[in-house]
Amino acid sequence: MPLNRRKFLGSAAATGAGVALAGGVAGPAEAVERGTAKGRGPKRYSFTVMGTTDLHGNVFNWDYFTDKEFDDKDHNDVGLAKISTLVNEVRREKGRRNTLLIDAGDTIQGTQLSYYYAKVDPITAKRGPVHPMAQAMNKIGYDAAALGNHEFNYGIPVLRKFEEQCDFPLLGANALDAKTLRPAFRPYSMHRMRTPHGRDVRVAVLGLTNPGIAIWDKMNVQGKMVFPGLEEQAAKWVPKLRSMGADVVLVSAHSGSSGTSSYGDQLPYVENAAGLVAEQVPGIDAILVGHAHTEIPEYFVENKQTGKKVVLSEPLKWGQRLTLFDFDLVWAKGRWTVEKAGARVLNSNTVAEDPRITRMLGDEHKKVVAYVNQVIGTSAAAVSTAEAAWKDEPLIDLINLVQVETVKAALAGGEYAALPVLSQASCFSRTAKVPAGEITIKDAAGLYPFENTLEARLLTGAQIKEYLEYSAKYYVQTPAGGPVDTSKLTNAENTPDYNYDVVSGLTYEIDIAKPKGARIANLAFDGKPLDPKAQFVFAVNNYRASGGGAFPHIAGAKQLWANSEEIRNTIITWVKAKGTIDPKVFASVEWKLTRDGKPVFA
């Protein structure tokens, strides 16, 4: 739904005060404590902007894949119920009207709670439910949220319904209508903070999302929306916001700070561009960073044009942290100027869940717990992914088996039915497991926590070899002879687990003593050295097929077939149909790590 720019700018300027009145206008009694009384030196005012990002459907401090309270090695907690308690504490300390609360995206995907209300009991149904994330964020009192790339996973209709259910704007200055090139969502929001000195402080929040959406959710957005670079759109909008009277400009960016991209040369834009925005675009005071799932309490970037330092902060994912931006302003030469800005994070494991949130969404939580505990089959043995990052494990074999059988069935009787089918899979979670005995939906879903769908592409043997070499850069080069520490063996060059693929249907070795690009050895198909010219059908998830991870050849390979069903659901359906799974039937050791030709693990 493109917006008329003239109407939008006018209405936004008018309604910005309305947005602020709901959550950001300070009464004199509150603000006097934070400002300097008239006649006693320069007029000053301070306020705080709180920020979250990458909430990924977490309301409760609960892990639906293990069906118990969330915990990790650092004893972090998750969820908006915890964030709500922190927000309440900050508002009590600072004064409710001297604060704003914003988010940097990836809100409605990631847990079985968010999946349930997108697919099982969808919010888009006639008289459908209100999304739990919308309910929680409305209750907490968010002022604005940027769009994340995962907002598009369930399609634009689900996103639009979620937008409709939110009492705050979803911002995306670089999410444009493909035909008109006008903003498809609100680019910014404007908020007024009332001071004891006469003139309000006007705070603009500019929302920027990730250009990778064009690749990762191509099936959902192609021909409908385009996503230009963050730097380009920030350079367009920040001067406009300043000309509209913004005293403070914040950017909420669903984009990491590192300046890197995982989609290679598929797009001319940078994926993790928040630092570049701060460096290249003058007029920005602070950036709430998202997308990268890293914790950055406070980080300063100097703008190249002005020399001004811009403060960046990224709170840890899933509601584990809450960022606080503290701004000190001074009145000089007829305007408010930021004299000092800093950031810090609060840890949600220091507080209890807000009972207002847990009570409000208790029924939704119970429904999802019952859903994930449905029994769909049995397993002859207990298996896990604990060592799947360095060993060929049965659970990864299971994913590949399901994908191969699904693609073979889809291509049966067609032009490519006679070609052998290979398959890629990653160790998405090192804690996934299937117990001996009953298998539930949560067990099967835990193998594949992402909403990826399945495709079939056409590759040659030579391309497969290069694909595997690229994947093998995941391992830290480790000389032969000495001990191997698995805690230091993987994730070389900050490669996440989900960007390391194993390929089924072949046998091969990865020699980690060799430099990257020269590690794949004894690569064979059907017991014979792989023919570089041979053609193969490659079963691959849509993220990888669209260029995610920047693997060679795959994004440009011919597409033979594509499916709209999540691979996770395909696995669940497969287990239901089989009734019983036996690792002895499908498990095999097709790849192994070596050093100078000798196996690393027995």
Coordinates of C-alpha atoms in Angstrom, one line a residue:
M1 CA 0.0 0.0 0.0
P2 CA 2.1 2.9 -1.2
L3 CA 1.8 6.3 0.5
N4 CA 1.4 9.6 -1.2
R5 CA 4.5 11.4 -0.1
R6 CA 3.0 14.8 0.3
K7 CA 0.0 13.5 2.2
F8 CA 2.3 11.3 4.3
L9 CA 4.7 14.1 5.3
G10 CA 1.8 16.3 6.2
S11 CA 0.0 13.7 8.2
A12 CA 3.1 12.4 9.9
A13 CA 4.1 15.9 11.0
A14 CA 0.6 16.4 12.4
T15 CA 0.2 12.9 13.9
G16 CA 3.7 12.7 15.3
A17 CA 2.6 14.8 18.2
G18 CA -0.2 12.4 18.7
V19 CA 2.2 9.5 18.8
A20 CA 4.3 11.4 21.4
L21 CA 1.3 12.3 23.5
A22 CA 0.5 8.6 24.0
G23 CA 4.0 7.9 25.4
G24 CA 6.5 10.7 25.2
V25 CA 5.3 14.1 26.5
A26 CA 6.7 15.1 29.9
G27 CA 4.6 17.1 32.3
P28 CA 6.3 20.0 34.0
A29 CA 6.5 18.3 37.4
E30 CA 8.4 15.4 36.0
A31 CA 10.7 17.4 33.7
V32 CA 11.8 20.0 36.2
E33 CA 13.8 17.4 38.1
R34 CA 15.7 16.7 34.9
G35 CA 16.0 20.3 33.6
T36 CA 17.6 23.4 35.1
A37 CA 15.2 25.9 36.5
K38 CA 14.8 29.2 34.6
G39 CA 17.4 31.8 35.4
R40 CA 20.0 29.4 36.7
G41 CA 22.4 29.0 33.8
P42 CA 21.8 27.2 30.5
K43 CA 18.5 25.5 30.1
R44 CA 19.0 21.7 30.1
Y45 CA 16.8 18.6 29.6
S46 CA 17.6 14.9 29.7
F47 CA 15.6 11.9 28.4
T48 CA 16.1 8.2 27.8
V49 CA 15.3 6.0 24.8
M50 CA 14.9 2.3 25.5
G51 CA 15.5 -0.2 22.8
T52 CA 15.0 -3.9 22.0
T53 CA 15.7 -5.9 18.9
D54 CA 15.4 -9.4 17.4
L55 CA 12.7 -10.4 19.9
H56 CA 11.8 -13.3 17.5
G57 CA 8.4 -14.2 19.0
N58 CA 9.6 -14.4 22.6
V59 CA 7.0 -13.3 25.1
F60 CA 7.6 -15.7 28.0
N61 CA 10.9 -16.9 29.5
W62 CA 10.2 -20.3 27.9
D63 CA 11.8 -22.6 25.3
Y64 CA 9.0 -24.3 23.3
F65 CA 11.5 -26.7 21.8
T66 CA 12.5 -28.1 25.2
D67 CA 9.2 -27.3 26.8
K68 CA 10.7 -25.7 29.9
E69 CA 12.0 -22.4 31.2
F70 CA 14.7 -20.9 28.9
D71 CA 18.3 -21.2 30.1
D72 CA 21.7 -21.1 28.4
K73 CA 25.3 -21.4 29.6
D74 CA 25.3 -17.7 30.6
H75 CA 21.9 -18.1 32.4
N76 CA 20.3 -15.5 30.2
D77 CA 16.5 -15.0 30.3
V78 CA 14.3 -14.1 27.3
G79 CA 11.0 -12.6 26.5
L80 CA 8.9 -9.4 26.6
A81 CA 7.5 -10.2 30.0
K82 CA 11.0 -9.7 31.4
I83 CA 11.6 -6.6 29.2
S84 CA 8.3 -5.1 30.5
T85 CA 9.6 -5.3 34.1
L86 CA 12.8 -3.5 33.1
V87 CA 10.9 -0.9 31.2
N88 CA 8.6 -0.2 34.2
E89 CA 11.7 0.3 36.4
V90 CA 13.3 2.7 34.0
R91 CA 10.1 4.7 33.6
R92 CA 9.7 5.0 37.4
E93 CA 13.3 6.2 37.7
K94 CA 13.3 8.6 34.7
G95 CA 9.7 9.7 34.7
R96 CA 7.2 8.0 32.4
R97 CA 7.1 10.9 30.0
N98 CA 10.8 11.4 29.8
T99 CA 11.3 8.1 28.0
L100 CA 10.6 6.4 24.6
L101 CA 10.6 2.7 23.8
I102 CA 11.6 1.5 20.3
D103 CA 12.5 -1.8 18.6
A104 CA 14.8 -2.7 15.7
G105 CA 12.9 -5.6 14.1
D106 CA 12.6 -9.3 13.7
T107 CA 9.5 -9.6 15.9
I108 CA 7.0 -12.1 14.6
Q109 CA 9.2 -15.2 13.7
G110 CA 11.3 -17.5 15.7
T111 CA 9.3 -19.4 18.3
Q112 CA 6.5 -21.9 18.1
L113 CA 4.3 -19.2 19.7
S114 CA 4.8 -16.9 16.7
Y115 CA 4.5 -19.8 14.3
Y116 CA 1.2 -20.9 15.8
Y117 CA -0.4 -17.5 15.2
A118 CA 0.9 -17.3 11.7
K119 CA 0.1 -20.8 10.5
V120 CA -2.0 -22.9 12.9
D121 CA -4.4 -20.2 14.2
P122 CA -3.5 -17.4 11.9
I123 CA -4.1 -13.8 12.7
T124 CA -5.2 -13.3 9.1
A125 CA -8.2 -15.6 9.5
K126 CA -11.7 -14.0 9.5
R127 CA -12.2 -13.0 13.2
G128 CA -8.7 -14.3 13.8
P129 CA -6.7 -13.7 17.0
V130 CA -4.6 -10.7 17.8
H131 CA -0.9 -11.6 17.6
P132 CA 0.6 -12.2 21.0
M133 CA 3.6 -10.0 20.1
A134 CA 1.2 -7.1 19.2
Q135 CA -0.7 -7.6 22.4
A136 CA 2.5 -7.6 24.6
M137 CA 4.1 -4.7 22.8
N138 CA 0.9 -2.6 23.0
K139 CA 0.6 -3.3 26.7
I140 CA 4.2 -2.4 27.4
G141 CA 3.8 0.8 25.4
Y142 CA 6.2 0.7 22.4
D143 CA 6.5 4.0 20.5
A144 CA 7.9 2.6 17.2
A145 CA 9.5 -0.5 15.7
A146 CA 11.6 -1.0 12.6
L147 CA 10.8 -3.8 10.2
G148 CA 13.1 -6.8 10.4
N149 CA 13.8 -9.2 7.5
H150 CA 12.0 -12.0 9.3
E151 CA 8.8 -9.9 9.4
F152 CA 8.4 -11.0 5.7
N153 CA 8.8 -14.7 6.3
Y154 CA 5.0 -15.5 6.5
G155 CA 4.1 -13.2 3.6
I156 CA 3.0 -9.6 3.3
P157 CA -0.7 -10.3 4.3
V158 CA 0.5 -11.6 7.7
L159 CA 2.8 -8.6 8.1
R160 CA 0.1 -6.1 7.2
K161 CA -2.3 -7.7 9.7
F162 CA 0.3 -7.5 12.4
E163 CA 0.9 -3.9 11.5
E164 CA -2.8 -3.2 11.8
Q165 CA -2.9 -4.8 15.3
C166 CA 0.0 -2.7 16.6
D167 CA -0.7 0.6 18.4
F168 CA 2.6 1.9 17.3
P169 CA 4.0 2.4 13.8
L170 CA 6.2 -0.2 11.9
L171 CA 8.9 1.8 10.2
G172 CA 10.8 1.1 7.0
A173 CA 12.2 4.0 5.1
N174 CA 13.9 1.6 2.6
A175 CA 10.9 -0.7 2.1
L176 CA 9.5 0.7 -1.1
D177 CA 6.6 -0.2 -3.3
A178 CA 8.1 -1.9 -6.3
K179 CA 6.0 0.1 -8.8
T180 CA 5.8 3.6 -7.4
L181 CA 9.1 3.5 -5.4
R182 CA 7.2 5.3 -2.6
P183 CA 7.4 4.1 1.0
A184 CA 5.4 1.0 1.6
F185 CA 5.5 1.6 5.4
R186 CA 6.0 4.7 7.5
P187 CA 9.6 5.8 7.1
Y188 CA 9.7 7.6 10.5
S189 CA 7.8 8.7 13.6
M190 CA 8.1 12.0 15.4
H191 CA 7.8 12.4 19.2
R192 CA 7.6 15.4 21.4
M193 CA 9.2 15.5 24.8
R194 CA 7.9 18.4 26.9
T195 CA 10.5 20.4 28.9
P196 CA 10.1 22.9 31.7
H197 CA 11.6 25.5 29.4
G198 CA 8.9 26.3 27.0
R199 CA 9.9 24.5 23.8
D200 CA 9.4 20.8 23.4
V201 CA 12.2 18.5 22.3
R202 CA 11.3 16.9 19.0
V203 CA 12.7 13.4 18.6
A204 CA 12.6 11.7 15.2
V205 CA 12.9 7.9 14.8
L206 CA 13.9 6.7 11.3
G207 CA 13.3 3.0 10.6
L208 CA 15.6 1.1 8.2
T209 CA 15.4 -2.6 7.3
N210 CA 17.6 -5.1 5.6
P211 CA 18.2 -5.1 1.8
G212 CA 18.7 -8.9 2.1
I213 CA 14.9 -9.3 2.2
A214 CA 14.9 -9.1 -1.6
I215 CA 16.9 -12.3 -1.6
W216 CA 15.9 -14.2 1.5
D217 CA 12.1 -13.7 1.0
K218 CA 12.2 -13.3 -2.8
M219 CA 9.0 -15.4 -3.2
N220 CA 7.1 -13.1 -0.9
V221 CA 8.3 -9.7 -2.1
Q222 CA 9.4 -10.0 -5.7
G223 CA 7.5 -7.5 -7.8
K224 CA 5.8 -6.1 -4.7
M225 CA 8.6 -4.3 -2.8
V226 CA 12.2 -3.3 -3.2
F227 CA 14.7 -2.6 -0.5
P228 CA 17.5 -0.1 -1.4
G229 CA 20.6 0.5 0.8
L230 CA 20.4 1.9 4.3
E231 CA 23.1 4.6 3.7
E232 CA 21.2 5.9 0.6
Q233 CA 17.9 6.1 2.3
A234 CA 19.3 7.6 5.5
A235 CA 21.0 10.3 3.5
K236 CA 17.6 11.1 1.9
W237 CA 15.5 11.2 5.1
V238 CA 17.8 12.5 7.9
P239 CA 18.0 16.1 6.3
K240 CA 14.2 16.0 5.9
L241 CA 13.7 15.2 9.5
R242 CA 16.1 18.0 10.6
S243 CA 14.2 20.4 8.3
M244 CA 11.0 19.3 9.9
G245 CA 12.4 20.5 13.3
A246 CA 13.8 17.3 14.7
D247 CA 16.2 18.2 17.6
V248 CA 17.3 14.6 18.0
V249 CA 17.5 12.0 15.3
L250 CA 17.6 8.3 16.1
V251 CA 17.9 5.5 13.6
S252 CA 16.4 2.1 14.4
A253 CA 18.2 -0.1 11.9
H254 CA 17.7 -3.8 11.4
S255 CA 21.2 -4.1 10.2
G256 CA 24.4 -5.1 12.0
S257 CA 27.3 -2.7 12.5
S258 CA 30.2 -4.7 10.9
G259 CA 29.9 -3.6 7.2
T260 CA 29.7 -7.2 6.0
S261 CA 27.2 -9.1 3.8
S262 CA 26.2 -12.7 3.7
Y263 CA 24.7 -12.5 0.2
G264 CA 27.9 -11.7 -1.7
D265 CA 27.4 -9.8 -4.9
Q266 CA 23.7 -10.7 -5.2
L267 CA 22.8 -7.2 -4.3
P268 CA 24.8 -3.9 -4.5
Y269 CA 23.9 -3.1 -0.9
V270 CA 25.6 -3.9 2.5
E271 CA 23.7 -6.2 4.9
N272 CA 25.3 -5.0 8.1
A273 CA 25.4 -1.3 7.4
A274 CA 24.6 0.5 10.7
G275 CA 28.2 1.6 11.2
L276 CA 28.4 2.9 7.7
V277 CA 25.2 4.9 8.2
A278 CA 26.7 6.6 11.2
E279 CA 30.0 7.2 9.4
Q280 CA 28.5 8.5 6.1
V281 CA 25.3 10.3 7.0
P282 CA 25.5 13.5 9.0
G283 CA 22.8 14.6 11.4
I284 CA 22.3 11.3 13.3
D285 CA 22.6 11.2 17.1
A286 CA 22.2 7.5 17.8
I287 CA 21.5 4.2 16.2
L288 CA 19.7 1.2 17.7
V289 CA 21.3 -1.8 15.9
G290 CA 19.6 -5.1 15.2
H291 CA 19.9 -8.2 13.0
A292 CA 23.4 -9.5 14.0
H293 CA 22.4 -11.1 17.3
T294 CA 25.4 -9.6 19.1
E295 CA 25.6 -7.5 22.2
I296 CA 27.1 -4.0 21.8
P297 CA 26.3 -2.0 25.0
E298 CA 28.0 1.2 23.6
Y299 CA 30.0 1.9 20.5
F300 CA 30.9 5.3 19.0
V301 CA 31.4 5.9 15.2
E302 CA 32.8 9.2 14.0
N303 CA 30.9 10.8 11.1
K304 CA 33.4 11.6 8.3
Q305 CA 31.7 14.9 7.3
T306 CA 31.2 16.4 10.7
G307 CA 33.6 14.7 13.0
K308 CA 30.7 14.1 15.4
K309 CA 30.6 10.9 17.3
V310 CA 27.4 8.8 16.9
V311 CA 26.5 6.3 19.6
L312 CA 25.4 2.8 18.6
S313 CA 24.0 0.1 20.8
E314 CA 22.7 -3.4 20.1
P315 CA 20.9 -5.3 22.9
L316 CA 21.2 -9.1 22.9
K317 CA 18.5 -11.0 21.0
W318 CA 15.2 -12.4 22.2
G319 CA 14.7 -9.9 25.0
Q320 CA 17.9 -10.8 26.8
R321 CA 18.9 -7.2 27.1
L322 CA 17.4 -3.7 27.0
T323 CA 19.4 -0.8 25.6
L324 CA 19.2 2.6 27.3
F325 CA 20.2 5.7 25.3
D326 CA 20.6 8.6 27.6
F327 CA 20.6 12.1 26.0
D328 CA 21.6 15.3 27.7
L329 CA 20.4 18.4 25.8
V330 CA 21.2 22.1 26.2
W331 CA 19.3 25.1 24.9
A332 CA 21.5 27.4 22.9
K333 CA 21.0 29.8 20.0
G334 CA 17.3 29.2 19.9
R335 CA 17.4 25.4 19.6
W336 CA 18.0 22.2 21.6
T337 CA 21.3 20.5 21.0
V338 CA 22.6 17.1 22.1
E339 CA 25.4 17.9 24.5
K340 CA 26.0 14.3 25.5
A341 CA 24.7 10.9 24.5
G342 CA 25.7 7.5 25.8
A343 CA 24.3 4.0 25.9
R344 CA 24.2 0.9 28.2
V345 CA 22.3 -2.3 28.5
L346 CA 20.3 -3.9 31.2
N347 CA 20.1 -7.7 31.7
S348 CA 16.6 -9.2 31.8
N349 CA 17.8 -12.0 34.0
T350 CA 17.9 -9.6 36.9
V351 CA 14.2 -9.2 37.1
A352 CA 11.0 -11.2 37.3
E353 CA 8.4 -11.5 34.5
D354 CA 5.8 -8.8 34.5
P355 CA 2.6 -10.6 35.7
R356 CA 0.5 -8.2 33.6
I357 CA 2.0 -9.7 30.5
T358 CA 2.0 -13.4 31.6
R359 CA -1.6 -13.2 32.8
M360 CA -2.8 -11.5 29.6
L361 CA -1.2 -14.1 27.3
G362 CA -1.5 -17.2 29.6
D363 CA -4.2 -18.8 27.4
E364 CA -2.1 -18.3 24.2
H365 CA 0.9 -19.8 25.9
K366 CA -1.1 -22.9 27.1
K367 CA -2.4 -23.5 23.6
V368 CA 1.0 -23.5 22.1
V369 CA 2.5 -25.8 24.8
A370 CA -0.3 -28.3 24.1
Y371 CA 0.3 -28.0 20.3
V372 CA 4.1 -28.7 20.5
N373 CA 3.5 -31.7 22.8
Q374 CA 1.4 -33.6 20.3
V375 CA 2.9 -37.0 19.7
I376 CA 3.6 -37.7 16.0
G377 CA 5.6 -40.9 16.1
T378 CA 8.3 -42.9 17.9
S379 CA 12.1 -43.2 17.6
A380 CA 14.0 -46.5 18.0
A381 CA 17.0 -44.6 19.6
A382 CA 17.9 -41.3 21.2
V383 CA 19.9 -39.0 18.9
S384 CA 21.1 -35.4 19.2
T385 CA 23.1 -32.7 17.4
A386 CA 25.6 -32.2 20.2
E387 CA 28.5 -33.1 17.9
A388 CA 26.9 -32.4 14.5
A389 CA 29.2 -29.3 13.9
W390 CA 32.2 -31.6 13.5
K391 CA 30.8 -35.1 12.9
D392 CA 28.3 -36.7 10.5
E393 CA 25.3 -37.2 12.8
P394 CA 22.0 -39.1 12.2
L395 CA 19.7 -36.1 12.9
I396 CA 21.4 -34.1 10.0
D397 CA 21.1 -37.2 7.9
L398 CA 17.4 -37.3 8.7
I399 CA 16.9 -33.7 7.4
N400 CA 18.7 -34.6 4.2
L401 CA 16.8 -37.8 3.8
V402 CA 13.4 -36.0 4.1
Q403 CA 14.6 -33.4 1.6
V404 CA 15.8 -35.9 -0.9
E405 CA 12.6 -38.0 -0.8
T406 CA 10.5 -34.9 -1.1
V407 CA 12.4 -33.6 -4.2
K408 CA 12.5 -37.0 -5.8
A409 CA 8.7 -37.3 -5.4
A410 CA 8.2 -33.8 -6.9
L411 CA 10.4 -34.5 -9.9
A412 CA 9.1 -38.0 -10.6
G413 CA 8.1 -38.5 -14.2
G414 CA 9.6 -35.3 -15.3
E415 CA 12.7 -34.2 -17.4
Y416 CA 15.1 -34.4 -14.4
A417 CA 13.7 -37.5 -12.7
A418 CA 16.7 -39.7 -13.7
L419 CA 19.3 -37.4 -12.2
P420 CA 20.7 -38.2 -8.7
V421 CA 19.5 -35.9 -5.9
L422 CA 22.0 -34.5 -3.4
S423 CA 20.9 -32.4 -0.4
Q424 CA 22.3 -29.7 1.9
A425 CA 21.6 -29.3 5.6
S426 CA 23.1 -27.3 8.5
C427 CA 23.3 -27.8 12.2
F428 CA 20.9 -25.1 13.2
S429 CA 21.0 -26.0 16.8
R430 CA 23.6 -27.9 18.8
T431 CA 20.9 -28.7 21.4
A432 CA 18.3 -30.4 19.2
K433 CA 17.5 -34.0 20.1
V434 CA 15.0 -36.8 19.5
P435 CA 14.5 -39.1 22.5
A436 CA 14.0 -42.8 22.3
G437 CA 10.3 -43.5 22.4
E438 CA 7.6 -40.9 21.6
I439 CA 8.4 -38.0 19.2
T440 CA 6.5 -34.8 19.6
I441 CA 6.1 -31.8 17.3
K442 CA 8.6 -29.9 19.4
D443 CA 11.2 -32.6 18.9
A444 CA 10.8 -32.6 15.1
A445 CA 10.5 -28.8 15.0
G446 CA 13.6 -28.4 17.0
L447 CA 15.7 -29.8 14.2
Y448 CA 14.7 -26.9 11.9
P449 CA 13.9 -23.7 13.9
F450 CA 13.8 -21.5 10.7
E451 CA 10.9 -20.9 8.4
N452 CA 12.9 -22.1 5.3
T453 CA 11.2 -23.8 2.4
L454 CA 12.6 -26.3 0.0
E455 CA 13.8 -25.9 -3.6
A456 CA 15.6 -28.1 -6.2
R457 CA 18.4 -26.5 -8.3
L458 CA 20.6 -28.0 -11.0
L459 CA 24.4 -28.1 -10.3
T460 CA 27.4 -29.8 -11.8
G461 CA 30.0 -31.9 -10.1
A462 CA 32.5 -29.0 -10.4
Q463 CA 30.1 -26.6 -8.8
I464 CA 29.4 -29.0 -5.9
K465 CA 33.1 -29.2 -5.2
E466 CA 33.4 -25.4 -5.0
Y467 CA 30.3 -25.3 -2.9
L468 CA 31.9 -27.7 -0.4
E469 CA 35.2 -25.9 -0.4
Y470 CA 33.4 -22.7 0.5
S471 CA 31.4 -24.4 3.3
A472 CA 34.6 -25.9 4.7
K473 CA 36.0 -22.4 5.6
Y474 CA 33.9 -22.8 8.7
Y475 CA 36.7 -24.7 10.3
V476 CA 39.8 -23.1 11.9
Q477 CA 42.9 -24.3 10.2
T478 CA 44.4 -26.9 12.6
P479 CA 47.8 -28.5 12.0
A480 CA 48.3 -32.2 12.3
G481 CA 49.8 -33.8 15.4
G482 CA 48.4 -31.8 18.2
P483 CA 45.1 -32.1 20.2
V484 CA 41.9 -30.8 18.7
D485 CA 39.8 -28.5 20.9
T486 CA 36.2 -28.6 19.5
S487 CA 35.3 -25.3 21.3
K488 CA 37.9 -23.6 19.1
L489 CA 37.5 -25.6 15.9
T490 CA 34.4 -24.1 14.3
N491 CA 33.0 -20.7 13.3
A492 CA 36.2 -19.5 11.6
E493 CA 35.8 -15.9 10.2
N494 CA 32.7 -15.6 12.4
T495 CA 30.8 -18.1 10.2
P496 CA 27.6 -19.0 12.0
D497 CA 26.6 -22.7 12.3
Y498 CA 23.7 -22.1 9.9
N499 CA 26.2 -21.1 7.2
Y500 CA 28.1 -24.4 7.3
D501 CA 26.5 -27.0 5.0
V502 CA 27.0 -30.7 4.7
V503 CA 26.0 -32.4 1.5
S504 CA 24.4 -35.9 1.4
G505 CA 24.7 -38.3 -1.5
L506 CA 28.4 -37.9 -1.7
T507 CA 31.4 -39.1 0.3
Y508 CA 34.2 -36.6 1.1
E509 CA 36.8 -35.6 3.6
I510 CA 37.6 -32.1 4.9
D511 CA 41.3 -31.7 5.7
I512 CA 41.4 -29.0 8.4
A513 CA 45.2 -28.9 8.3
K514 CA 44.9 -27.4 4.8
P515 CA 44.1 -23.7 4.1
K516 CA 40.6 -22.8 3.1
G517 CA 39.8 -23.4 -0.5
A518 CA 42.0 -26.6 -0.6
R519 CA 40.3 -28.8 2.0
I520 CA 38.0 -31.2 0.2
A521 CA 39.6 -34.5 -0.5
N522 CA 38.5 -37.9 -1.9
L523 CA 35.2 -36.5 -3.2
A524 CA 33.2 -39.3 -4.7
F525 CA 29.8 -40.2 -5.9
D526 CA 28.6 -43.8 -6.0
G527 CA 32.1 -45.0 -5.1
K528 CA 33.8 -43.2 -7.9
P529 CA 35.6 -39.8 -8.1
L530 CA 33.1 -37.1 -8.7
D531 CA 32.8 -36.2 -12.4
P532 CA 33.1 -32.4 -12.7
K533 CA 30.7 -32.4 -15.7
A534 CA 28.1 -34.6 -14.2
Q535 CA 24.7 -33.0 -13.4
F536 CA 22.9 -33.3 -10.1
V537 CA 19.6 -32.1 -8.6
F538 CA 20.4 -30.2 -5.4
A539 CA 17.8 -30.1 -2.7
V540 CA 18.4 -26.8 -0.9
N541 CA 16.6 -24.4 1.4
N542 CA 15.3 -21.1 0.0
Y543 CA 17.6 -19.0 2.1
R544 CA 20.7 -20.7 0.6
A545 CA 19.2 -20.8 -2.9
S546 CA 18.5 -17.1 -2.8
G547 CA 22.1 -16.3 -1.9
G548 CA 22.0 -16.4 1.9
G549 CA 25.6 -17.2 3.1
A550 CA 27.0 -16.2 -0.4
F551 CA 27.7 -19.8 -1.3
P552 CA 29.0 -20.1 -4.9
H553 CA 26.8 -21.0 -7.9
I554 CA 23.6 -21.8 -6.1
A555 CA 21.8 -18.5 -6.5
G556 CA 22.3 -18.5 -10.3
A557 CA 21.6 -22.2 -10.7
K558 CA 18.5 -23.3 -12.7
Q559 CA 15.5 -23.8 -10.4
L560 CA 13.8 -27.1 -11.1
W561 CA 11.1 -27.0 -8.4
A562 CA 10.1 -25.0 -5.3
N563 CA 7.8 -25.6 -2.5
S564 CA 5.9 -23.1 -0.2
E565 CA 5.7 -25.4 2.8
E566 CA 8.3 -24.9 5.6
I567 CA 10.9 -27.7 5.7
R568 CA 10.1 -28.0 9.4
N569 CA 6.5 -29.0 8.5
T570 CA 7.7 -31.4 5.8
I571 CA 9.8 -33.2 8.5
I572 CA 6.8 -33.3 10.8
T573 CA 4.6 -34.7 8.1
W574 CA 7.3 -37.3 7.1
V575 CA 7.6 -38.5 10.7
K576 CA 3.8 -38.8 11.0
A577 CA 3.7 -40.9 7.8
K578 CA 6.5 -43.2 8.9
G579 CA 5.3 -43.6 12.4
T580 CA 8.6 -44.9 13.6
I581 CA 12.1 -43.7 12.7
D582 CA 15.2 -45.8 13.2
P583 CA 18.6 -44.1 12.9
K584 CA 20.2 -47.5 11.9
V585 CA 18.1 -47.4 8.7
F586 CA 19.1 -43.9 7.5
A587 CA 22.3 -42.9 9.4
S588 CA 25.6 -43.0 7.4
V589 CA 29.0 -41.5 7.6
E590 CA 29.4 -39.7 4.3
W591 CA 31.9 -37.0 5.4
K592 CA 34.6 -36.7 8.1
L593 CA 37.3 -34.3 9.2
T594 CA 40.9 -35.2 8.6
R595 CA 44.4 -33.8 9.0
D596 CA 46.9 -34.7 6.4
G597 CA 44.5 -37.6 5.5
K598 CA 44.1 -39.0 9.0
P599 CA 40.7 -38.9 10.7
V600 CA 40.4 -36.3 13.4
F601 CA 37.7 -38.3 15.3
A602 CA 37.4 -42.0 15.6

